Amino acid sequence: MPRPICPACHVHPNICVCDTCAPVLNSTPVSVLQHPGEIGHAKGTVRILSRCLARLQVVHGETPAEFRQAGFDTEVHAPGSALLFPGPGSCALESADLSHIRHWIVLDGTWRKAARILHQNPTLAALPRFHFSHPPASAYAIRKAPGEHKLATAEAVAYLLNVIEPELDTRPITTALHALVTRQLAQIPTRLHKHYQ
């Protein structure tokens, strides 16, 4: 018998959070470049963004050729594009002049996979680049982060939008993320929950 999946987000109904998602009408477009290894990952948060954000593009790939084939040219960027990813030369988002930024690019994958995307697409690294100086605490307890103050992709995009569009209500993203964590933990024996706290 085929394994049941949600037709919208393509995960098992037990961990589907489509019922908790609601529209977030962002005016600034966001492109998420997702490493192929993250496609269909049960703990991934990009599916929340896909169900909530009005202006979102998700593109799968790792190399320039793969991204071009998927419809996104990492070597040609519209004026006003910027990259959200910490590293040498990045500026603190909260204190930067962002008036010239019209399009945000976010990398999705483990930190190692995201760094690999950046390494293989040097024109991305040449874009204006930003990081968070005062990110909120992460509520994403179901996947290990490489250090403190690291956010899941949905959390990072929600915080980005909170900064650049302060009037925008991003609570639907947070609500869906909390539902994802709760439903994932419900699939794990209670005795193991301490490992996710």
Steps between C-alpha positions, in 0.01 A plus 500: 500500500646842403624717784256789552637846430357849494445602135609856578823458701574134417565377853311256722177642648639447851764768440317713244435854627303636204196540726693749714636710213348835407592768243785739569476773237864605470573768243874427476572190292707224658681227307605189690778298339450155644767231496368184328566302817228702676221423253222316676682500835237433766654753738549770235336838554497636146167326443355734762626800305358352180156476660510847662698755301338690216828578324731201525705306248656167598770368268683169540865455410863533600693610191433792262392254229250329733350831606476622139322178406256566786433853375733711717825641364741544789740687273255776400320694771238769483607837642435514871561131570664405829605181676405406855791290622762573767868510419792725406381836376141457611323792670267492797149508361348690791730803466554509122347732244273263309316758293665379179422129553208378289551123500639262761676170436512241779689167499330191639687193617725395782767761562748282313267461201418870494869588509554260209233681296673829572842359407374367167316822414757778550271769357270439796787572737564825313151632576439736792494259791331520838478316831295537818663675793212443744298200380222361718546169678417208274193290576609236251586225747483205262818550301843571641651841423878555479495761773297754693289758320461282190151501355306263280436639153137588576607678819772690317264616225235601754755706694632652177149608406442637852799729447437611141118510518427579865129542436473145361342234722728195481332313784353238265855381428578473871170324569565241228858448619384431854246253362776329302715462811207371707393247237855380440558452873176306521660240274796458736486294821455728801819368662699649211348848514778621730739473204294763316480759776 
